[in-house]
């Protein structure tokens, strides 16, 4: 089968998306404004990509559309105290899935064809305990969602969390202490962050999350997700129990500062890997694999300066 791959190249380590937060604006209202702007950007780019794929590739199984790691995060420097930090992270978990679901409902499959959005990631910090023994656990998660399969009136959506926390994930890295990182996320706030997240992949069922990550959104083309450092750190098959189908044919590396490893033996079932990285000016690339090894780069077409389109054949 033929599959279209569209990727938005967007810097996220030093984001160019965010506006400065007005002095009197609440952190939740600031997040609302930021999410509206980003959702409109993604919606517009998907429409452009879907039109180009239809014209250039004809009838394909779907368009996979990728965003980089941290796409939905506002700059941590805008957080002014610990209370706002907790408020922001609660808002992320509530508002980002709703925002992504809404934008997909506005892209009907009858008009744009089947689209599977791999929506970058949003990193959140959840406080555990109080006092000197307290720390923050990380939920840095990607949402995968399609405009074709629905559960009642909500698009089918699964959540894939990052397991390994990098020393660049939350602002200025101050130190490493055993199982924890110390970060200075803004002028006012330092946080102790656990290096290994305990969050598991889940699938949305009628407003809640349970079960496994659904990676069969395209029949005959199961896919896998690696969020940045997990690509280097996870052992093969380590998280197979968390996905619906283990023998992935496409792998998506959603990252911020992590290249492909050409010396790595990848799972033998993989035929292609797609990278969308938010470091620097952003970088997107597609490679073909054979017997677990990366064998060649697959060229893409720039349909806009920041929007790349590739056609691959998955067997």
mmCIF file of C-alpha atoms in Angstrom:
data_model
loop_
_atom_site.group_PDB
_atom_site.id
_atom_site.type_symbol
_atom_site.label_atom_id
_atom_site.label_comp_id
_atom_site.label_asym_id
_atom_site.label_seq_id
_atom_site.Cartn_x
_atom_site.Cartn_y
_atom_site.Cartn_z
ATOM 1 C CA UNK A 1 0.000 0.000 0.000
ATOM 2 C CA UNK A 2 1.033 3.611 -0.521
ATOM 3 C CA UNK A 3 1.088 6.028 2.420
ATOM 4 C CA UNK A 4 1.699 9.784 2.417
ATOM 5 C CA UNK A 5 3.911 11.278 5.128
ATOM 6 C CA UNK A 6 3.554 14.995 5.870
ATOM 7 C CA UNK A 7 5.714 16.693 8.507
ATOM 8 C CA UNK A 8 5.671 20.226 9.860
ATOM 9 C CA UNK A 9 9.208 21.448 10.529
ATOM 10 C CA UNK A 10 8.898 23.646 13.606
ATOM 11 C CA UNK A 11 11.466 24.754 16.226
ATOM 12 C CA UNK A 12 10.292 23.802 19.704
ATOM 13 C CA UNK A 13 13.422 23.853 21.898
ATOM 14 C CA UNK A 14 13.466 27.615 21.409
ATOM 15 C CA UNK A 15 9.918 28.024 20.241
ATOM 16 C CA UNK A 16 9.055 30.642 17.646
ATOM 17 C CA UNK A 17 5.344 30.049 18.166
ATOM 18 C CA UNK A 18 4.808 31.729 21.525
ATOM 19 C CA UNK A 19 3.802 35.288 22.232
ATOM 20 C CA UNK A 20 4.882 36.969 25.470
ATOM 21 C CA UNK A 21 2.398 36.645 28.293
ATOM 22 C CA UNK A 22 0.720 39.935 29.244
ATOM 23 C CA UNK A 23 1.366 40.995 32.835
ATOM 24 C CA UNK A 24 -2.193 40.605 34.140
ATOM 25 C CA UNK A 25 -3.168 37.478 32.205
ATOM 26 C CA UNK A 26 -3.768 34.211 34.063
ATOM 27 C CA UNK A 27 -1.680 31.199 33.080
ATOM 28 C CA UNK A 28 -4.811 29.311 31.932
ATOM 29 C CA UNK A 29 -5.957 32.186 29.704
ATOM 30 C CA UNK A 30 -2.442 32.480 28.277
ATOM 31 C CA UNK A 31 -2.444 28.753 27.498
ATOM 32 C CA UNK A 32 -5.865 29.058 25.851
ATOM 33 C CA UNK A 33 -4.567 31.765 23.502
ATOM 34 C CA UNK A 34 -1.461 29.734 22.664
ATOM 35 C CA UNK A 35 -3.422 26.555 21.953
ATOM 36 C CA UNK A 36 -5.888 28.330 19.688
ATOM 37 C CA UNK A 37 -3.035 29.742 17.597
ATOM 38 C CA UNK A 38 -1.218 26.411 17.348
ATOM 39 C CA UNK A 39 -4.361 24.472 16.507
ATOM 40 C CA UNK A 40 -5.136 26.926 13.711
ATOM 41 C CA UNK A 41 -1.590 26.497 12.345
ATOM 42 C CA UNK A 42 -1.881 22.697 12.395
ATOM 43 C CA UNK A 43 -5.353 22.750 10.857
ATOM 44 C CA UNK A 44 -4.160 24.978 8.012
ATOM 45 C CA UNK A 45 -1.051 22.881 7.346
ATOM 46 C CA UNK A 46 -3.011 19.615 7.322
ATOM 47 C CA UNK A 47 -5.394 21.049 4.739
ATOM 48 C CA UNK A 48 -2.451 22.066 2.549
ATOM 49 C CA UNK A 49 -0.755 18.677 2.975
ATOM 50 C CA UNK A 50 -3.943 16.709 2.272
ATOM 51 C CA UNK A 51 -4.561 18.669 -0.930
ATOM 52 C CA UNK A 52 -0.949 18.220 -2.095
ATOM 53 C CA UNK A 53 -0.994 14.499 -1.277
ATOM 54 C CA UNK A 54 -4.205 13.998 -3.223
ATOM 55 C CA UNK A 55 -2.819 15.876 -6.243
ATOM 56 C CA UNK A 56 0.707 14.398 -6.177
ATOM 57 C CA UNK A 57 0.154 10.895 -4.763
ATOM 58 C CA UNK A 58 -3.400 10.047 -5.807
ATOM 59 C CA UNK A 59 -5.382 7.676 -3.602
ATOM 60 C CA UNK A 60 -3.206 6.566 -0.670
ATOM 61 C CA UNK A 61 -4.209 4.689 2.473
ATOM 62 C CA UNK A 62 -3.847 7.856 4.538
ATOM 63 C CA UNK A 63 -1.766 10.917 5.296
ATOM 64 C CA UNK A 64 0.302 10.598 8.447
ATOM 65 C CA UNK A 65 0.921 14.150 9.690
ATOM 66 C CA UNK A 66 3.700 14.666 12.263
ATOM 67 C CA UNK A 67 4.646 17.428 14.691
ATOM 68 C CA UNK A 68 7.835 17.630 16.813
ATOM 69 C CA UNK A 69 8.317 17.016 20.524
ATOM 70 C CA UNK A 70 7.102 19.828 22.857
ATOM 71 C CA UNK A 71 4.898 21.332 20.128
ATOM 72 C CA UNK A 72 2.099 22.195 22.586
ATOM 73 C CA UNK A 73 4.271 23.527 25.419
ATOM 74 C CA UNK A 74 4.443 27.208 26.246
ATOM 75 C CA UNK A 75 7.837 28.554 27.404
ATOM 76 C CA UNK A 76 8.519 27.551 31.006
ATOM 77 C CA UNK A 77 9.855 31.062 31.656
ATOM 78 C CA UNK A 78 6.260 32.314 31.565
ATOM 79 C CA UNK A 79 5.457 30.414 34.771
ATOM 80 C CA UNK A 80 5.789 32.842 37.700
ATOM 81 C CA UNK A 81 5.407 30.608 40.776
ATOM 82 C CA UNK A 82 4.843 27.006 41.857
ATOM 83 C CA UNK A 83 1.085 27.471 42.135
ATOM 84 C CA UNK A 84 0.962 28.527 38.493
ATOM 85 C CA UNK A 85 3.112 25.528 37.568
ATOM 86 C CA UNK A 86 0.560 23.158 39.090
ATOM 87 C CA UNK A 87 -2.306 25.051 37.455
ATOM 88 C CA UNK A 88 -0.582 24.939 34.074
ATOM 89 C CA UNK A 89 0.091 21.209 34.180
ATOM 90 C CA UNK A 90 -3.504 20.426 35.126
ATOM 91 C CA UNK A 91 -4.617 22.646 32.241
ATOM 92 C CA UNK A 92 -2.298 20.843 29.799
ATOM 93 C CA UNK A 93 -3.856 17.473 30.623
ATOM 94 C CA UNK A 94 -7.371 18.872 30.211
ATOM 95 C CA UNK A 95 -7.048 21.305 27.335
ATOM 96 C CA UNK A 96 -4.503 19.815 24.898
ATOM 97 C CA UNK A 97 -6.499 16.605 24.161
ATOM 98 C CA UNK A 98 -9.687 18.659 23.757
ATOM 99 C CA UNK A 99 -7.915 21.094 21.429
ATOM 100 C CA UNK A 100 -6.505 18.305 19.240
ATOM 101 C CA UNK A 101 -9.823 16.458 19.101
ATOM 102 C CA UNK A 102 -11.635 19.629 18.056
ATOM 103 C CA UNK A 103 -9.238 20.442 15.225
ATOM 104 C CA UNK A 104 -9.622 16.912 13.815
ATOM 105 C CA UNK A 105 -13.424 17.127 13.846
ATOM 106 C CA UNK A 106 -13.033 20.150 11.556
ATOM 107 C CA UNK A 107 -11.172 18.051 8.946
ATOM 108 C CA UNK A 108 -13.878 15.703 7.611
ATOM 109 C CA UNK A 109 -12.559 12.591 5.868
ATOM 110 C CA UNK A 110 -14.997 13.126 2.984
ATOM 111 C CA UNK A 111 -13.192 16.330 2.064
ATOM 112 C CA UNK A 112 -9.575 15.759 3.149
ATOM 113 C CA UNK A 113 -9.184 11.987 3.005
ATOM 114 C CA UNK A 114 -8.006 9.923 5.940
ATOM 115 C CA UNK A 115 -5.535 11.769 8.169
ATOM 116 C CA UNK A 116 -3.668 10.299 11.149
ATOM 117 C CA UNK A 117 -2.199 13.092 13.249
ATOM 118 C CA UNK A 118 0.815 12.263 15.412
ATOM 119 C CA UNK A 119 0.501 15.450 17.388
ATOM 120 C CA UNK A 120 4.017 16.065 18.672
ATOM 121 C CA UNK A 121 4.106 16.093 22.443
ATOM 122 C CA UNK A 122 3.177 18.078 25.522
ATOM 123 C CA UNK A 123 5.409 17.726 28.591
ATOM 124 C CA UNK A 124 3.823 18.084 32.022
ATOM 125 C CA UNK A 125 5.155 17.934 35.587
ATOM 126 C CA UNK A 126 3.071 16.233 38.279
ATOM 127 C CA UNK A 127 4.109 16.819 41.901
ATOM 128 C CA UNK A 128 4.528 13.760 44.104
ATOM 129 C CA UNK A 129 4.636 14.185 47.890
ATOM 130 C CA UNK A 130 5.388 17.279 49.960
ATOM 131 C CA UNK A 131 8.388 18.820 51.669
ATOM 132 C CA UNK A 132 12.017 17.845 51.121
ATOM 133 C CA UNK A 133 11.125 14.367 49.838
ATOM 134 C CA UNK A 134 8.820 15.714 47.119
ATOM 135 C CA UNK A 135 9.640 15.499 43.414
ATOM 136 C CA UNK A 136 7.949 15.789 40.040
ATOM 137 C CA UNK A 137 6.946 12.898 37.800
ATOM 138 C CA UNK A 138 6.769 13.575 34.069
ATOM 139 C CA UNK A 139 3.936 12.953 31.644
ATOM 140 C CA UNK A 140 5.437 13.888 28.263
ATOM 141 C CA UNK A 141 2.866 12.440 25.905
ATOM 142 C CA UNK A 142 1.978 12.198 22.234
ATOM 143 C CA UNK A 143 -1.621 11.929 21.085
ATOM 144 C CA UNK A 144 -2.375 9.907 17.962
ATOM 145 C CA UNK A 145 -5.756 10.703 16.433
ATOM 146 C CA UNK A 146 -7.603 10.112 13.178
ATOM 147 C CA UNK A 147 -10.378 11.981 11.401
ATOM 148 C CA UNK A 148 -12.064 8.777 10.247
ATOM 149 C CA UNK A 149 -12.623 6.480 13.233
ATOM 150 C CA UNK A 150 -14.825 7.939 15.971
ATOM 151 C CA UNK A 151 -16.077 6.834 19.375
ATOM 152 C CA UNK A 152 -19.557 8.362 19.380
ATOM 153 C CA UNK A 153 -18.756 12.005 18.440
ATOM 154 C CA UNK A 154 -15.078 12.080 19.494
ATOM 155 C CA UNK A 155 -12.248 11.047 17.141
ATOM 156 C CA UNK A 156 -10.385 7.881 18.070
ATOM 157 C CA UNK A 157 -7.365 8.927 20.182
ATOM 158 C CA UNK A 158 -4.498 7.145 21.933
ATOM 159 C CA UNK A 159 -1.781 8.489 24.226
ATOM 160 C CA UNK A 160 1.878 7.420 24.069
ATOM 161 C CA UNK A 161 4.110 8.714 26.899
ATOM 162 C CA UNK A 162 7.862 9.221 26.917
ATOM 163 C CA UNK A 163 9.620 6.960 29.423
ATOM 164 C CA UNK A 164 13.108 8.474 29.696
ATOM 165 C CA UNK A 165 13.461 12.137 30.700
ATOM 166 C CA UNK A 166 16.338 14.024 29.096
ATOM 167 C CA UNK A 167 18.533 16.612 30.810
ATOM 168 C CA UNK A 168 17.266 19.281 28.391
ATOM 169 C CA UNK A 169 13.531 18.636 28.737
ATOM 170 C CA UNK A 170 12.641 21.277 31.339
ATOM 171 C CA UNK A 171 14.687 24.424 30.978
ATOM 172 C CA UNK A 172 18.140 24.893 32.453
ATOM 173 C CA UNK A 173 19.706 21.684 33.746
ATOM 174 C CA UNK A 174 21.304 22.301 37.126
ATOM 175 C CA UNK A 175 22.451 18.867 38.274
ATOM 176 C CA UNK A 176 21.919 15.118 38.264
ATOM 177 C CA UNK A 177 21.322 13.377 41.596
ATOM 178 C CA UNK A 178 20.834 9.633 41.310
ATOM 179 C CA UNK A 179 17.398 8.958 39.840
ATOM 180 C CA UNK A 180 16.555 12.666 39.530
ATOM 181 C CA UNK A 181 17.342 15.742 37.451
ATOM 182 C CA UNK A 182 17.375 19.239 38.916
ATOM 183 C CA UNK A 183 16.028 21.921 36.571
ATOM 184 C CA UNK A 184 15.623 25.677 36.807
ATOM 185 C CA UNK A 185 12.521 26.060 34.692
ATOM 186 C CA UNK A 186 12.160 29.807 35.258
ATOM 187 C CA UNK A 187 13.745 32.572 37.307
ATOM 188 C CA UNK A 188 11.447 31.748 40.210
ATOM 189 C CA UNK A 189 11.231 27.943 40.121
ATOM 190 C CA UNK A 190 13.614 25.009 40.537
ATOM 191 C CA UNK A 191 12.247 21.467 40.331
ATOM 192 C CA UNK A 192 13.452 17.957 41.132
ATOM 193 C CA UNK A 193 12.336 15.644 38.317
ATOM 194 C CA UNK A 194 12.382 11.848 38.224
ATOM 195 C CA UNK A 195 14.475 10.582 35.296
ATOM 196 C CA UNK A 196 12.200 7.633 34.513
ATOM 197 C CA UNK A 197 8.472 8.159 34.033
ATOM 198 C CA UNK A 198 6.089 5.465 35.246
ATOM 199 C CA UNK A 199 3.211 6.484 32.941
ATOM 200 C CA UNK A 200 1.848 3.814 30.580
ATOM 201 C CA UNK A 201 0.320 4.130 27.130
ATOM 202 C CA UNK A 202 -3.466 4.401 27.054
ATOM 203 C CA UNK A 203 -6.432 4.738 24.728
ATOM 204 C CA UNK A 204 -9.382 7.063 25.233
ATOM 205 C CA UNK A 205 -12.709 5.405 25.947
ATOM 206 C CA UNK A 206 -15.661 7.766 26.384
ATOM 207 C CA UNK A 207 -13.796 10.466 28.268
ATOM 208 C CA UNK A 208 -11.406 8.210 30.205
ATOM 209 C CA UNK A 209 -8.189 6.378 29.413
ATOM 210 C CA UNK A 210 -7.479 2.658 29.650
ATOM 211 C CA UNK A 211 -6.087 -0.303 27.736
ATOM 212 C CA UNK A 212 -3.365 -0.111 25.090
ATOM 213 C CA UNK A 213 -2.105 2.326 22.482
ATOM 214 C CA UNK A 214 -4.099 1.695 19.299
ATOM 215 C CA UNK A 215 -1.613 1.546 16.415
ATOM 216 C CA UNK A 216 -3.909 -0.069 13.839
ATOM 217 C CA UNK A 217 -5.459 3.179 12.628
ATOM 218 C CA UNK A 218 -4.362 2.231 9.087
ATOM 219 C CA UNK A 219 -5.257 -1.350 8.153
ATOM 220 C CA UNK A 220 -2.164 -3.387 7.352
ATOM 221 C CA UNK A 221 0.210 -0.665 8.536
ATOM 222 C CA UNK A 222 0.846 -0.874 12.293
ATOM 223 C CA UNK A 223 3.102 1.916 13.518
ATOM 224 C CA UNK A 224 5.332 2.617 16.508
ATOM 225 C CA UNK A 225 6.263 5.795 18.368
ATOM 226 C CA UNK A 226 9.585 6.738 19.948
ATOM 227 C CA UNK A 227 9.687 9.981 21.893
ATOM 228 C CA UNK A 228 13.252 11.307 21.713
ATOM 229 C CA UNK A 229 15.553 9.631 24.279
ATOM 230 C CA UNK A 230 13.407 6.467 24.328
ATOM 231 C CA UNK A 231 14.759 5.711 20.830
ATOM 232 C CA UNK A 232 18.248 5.252 22.306
ATOM 233 C CA UNK A 233 17.360 3.958 25.767
ATOM 234 C CA UNK A 234 14.574 1.396 25.378
ATOM 235 C CA UNK A 235 15.373 -2.253 24.726
ATOM 236 C CA UNK A 236 13.697 -3.881 21.726
ATOM 237 C CA UNK A 237 10.264 -5.171 22.704
ATOM 238 C CA UNK A 238 10.367 -3.489 26.131
ATOM 239 C CA UNK A 239 7.005 -1.753 25.653
ATOM 240 C CA UNK A 240 5.320 -4.195 23.252
ATOM 241 C CA UNK A 241 2.766 -5.047 25.937
ATOM 242 C CA UNK A 242 1.512 -1.437 25.780
ATOM 243 C CA UNK A 243 0.609 -1.497 22.062
ATOM 244 C CA UNK A 244 -2.183 -3.260 20.213
ATOM 245 C CA UNK A 245 0.084 -4.676 17.475
ATOM 246 C CA UNK A 246 3.780 -5.285 18.173
ATOM 247 C CA UNK A 247 5.166 -5.861 14.662
ATOM 248 C CA UNK A 248 5.300 -2.241 13.494
ATOM 249 C CA UNK A 249 6.047 -1.421 9.855
ATOM 250 C CA UNK A 250 6.638 2.327 10.379
ATOM 251 C CA UNK A 251 8.355 3.997 13.306
ATOM 252 C CA UNK A 252 7.974 7.676 14.160
ATOM 253 C CA UNK A 253 10.815 9.375 16.055
ATOM 254 C CA UNK A 254 9.284 12.507 17.591
ATOM 255 C CA UNK A 255 12.189 14.353 19.134
ATOM 256 C CA UNK A 256 14.018 17.478 20.154
ATOM 257 C CA UNK A 257 17.737 17.004 19.618
ATOM 258 C CA UNK A 258 18.068 13.300 18.743
ATOM 259 C CA UNK A 259 19.247 12.042 15.321
ATOM 260 C CA UNK A 260 18.765 8.617 13.784
ATOM 261 C CA UNK A 261 21.323 6.032 14.892
ATOM 262 C CA UNK A 262 22.659 4.390 11.735
ATOM 263 C CA UNK A 263 24.649 1.882 13.827
ATOM 264 C CA UNK A 264 21.543 0.643 15.650
ATOM 265 C CA UNK A 265 19.816 -2.627 14.842
ATOM 266 C CA UNK A 266 16.130 -1.748 14.672
ATOM 267 C CA UNK A 267 13.223 -4.220 14.837
ATOM 268 C CA UNK A 268 13.279 -6.345 11.677
ATOM 269 C CA UNK A 269 9.613 -5.617 10.924
ATOM 270 C CA UNK A 270 10.293 -1.906 10.324
ATOM 271 C CA UNK A 271 10.296 -0.726 6.721
ATOM 272 C CA UNK A 272 10.455 3.050 7.234
ATOM 273 C CA UNK A 273 11.227 5.493 10.015
ATOM 274 C CA UNK A 274 10.118 9.128 10.125
ATOM 275 C CA UNK A 275 11.839 11.747 12.292
ATOM 276 C CA UNK A 276 10.444 15.144 13.260
ATOM 277 C CA UNK A 277 12.847 17.055 15.521
ATOM 278 C CA UNK A 278 12.278 20.463 17.124
ATOM 279 C CA UNK A 279 15.913 21.325 17.899
ATOM 280 C CA UNK A 280 17.467 24.377 16.204
ATOM 281 C CA UNK A 281 15.438 25.348 13.146
ATOM 282 C CA UNK A 282 13.687 21.981 13.201
ATOM 283 C CA UNK A 283 14.461 18.973 11.016
ATOM 284 C CA UNK A 284 12.362 16.298 9.330
ATOM 285 C CA UNK A 285 13.523 13.182 7.490
ATOM 286 C CA UNK A 286 12.384 9.783 6.270
ATOM 287 C CA UNK A 287 14.611 6.700 5.996
ATOM 288 C CA UNK A 288 14.089 3.201 4.646
ATOM 289 C CA UNK A 289 15.094 0.126 6.648
ATOM 290 C CA UNK A 290 15.928 -3.400 5.630
ATOM 291 C CA UNK A 291 16.499 -6.311 8.038
ATOM 292 C CA UNK A 292 16.627 -3.842 10.919
ATOM 293 C CA UNK A 293 19.211 -1.474 9.424
ATOM 294 C CA UNK A 294 18.771 2.000 7.963
ATOM 295 C CA UNK A 295 19.798 1.641 4.313
ATOM 296 C CA UNK A 296 18.887 4.933 2.660
ATOM 297 C CA UNK A 297 17.278 8.320 2.998
ATOM 298 C CA UNK A 298 13.926 8.824 1.261
ATOM 299 C CA UNK A 299 13.599 12.217 -0.462
ATOM 300 C CA UNK A 300 10.750 14.526 0.406
ATOM 301 C CA UNK A 301 9.133 17.424 -1.431
ATOM 302 C CA UNK A 302 8.811 20.840 0.172
ATOM 303 C CA UNK A 303 5.245 21.946 -0.423
ATOM 304 C CA UNK A 304 5.918 24.967 1.783
ATOM 305 C CA UNK A 305 9.138 26.102 3.431
ATOM 306 C CA UNK A 306 8.201 24.332 6.685
ATOM 307 C CA UNK A 307 6.027 21.532 5.273
ATOM 308 C CA UNK A 308 7.470 18.324 3.797
ATOM 309 C CA UNK A 309 5.648 15.563 1.918
ATOM 310 C CA UNK A 310 6.883 12.032 1.156
ATOM 311 C CA UNK A 311 5.305 9.000 -0.504
ATOM 312 C CA UNK A 312 6.264 5.549 0.785
ATOM 313 C CA UNK A 313 5.160 2.056 -0.168
ATOM 314 C CA UNK A 314 4.531 -0.285 2.760
ATOM 315 C CA UNK A 315 4.239 -4.010 2.085
#
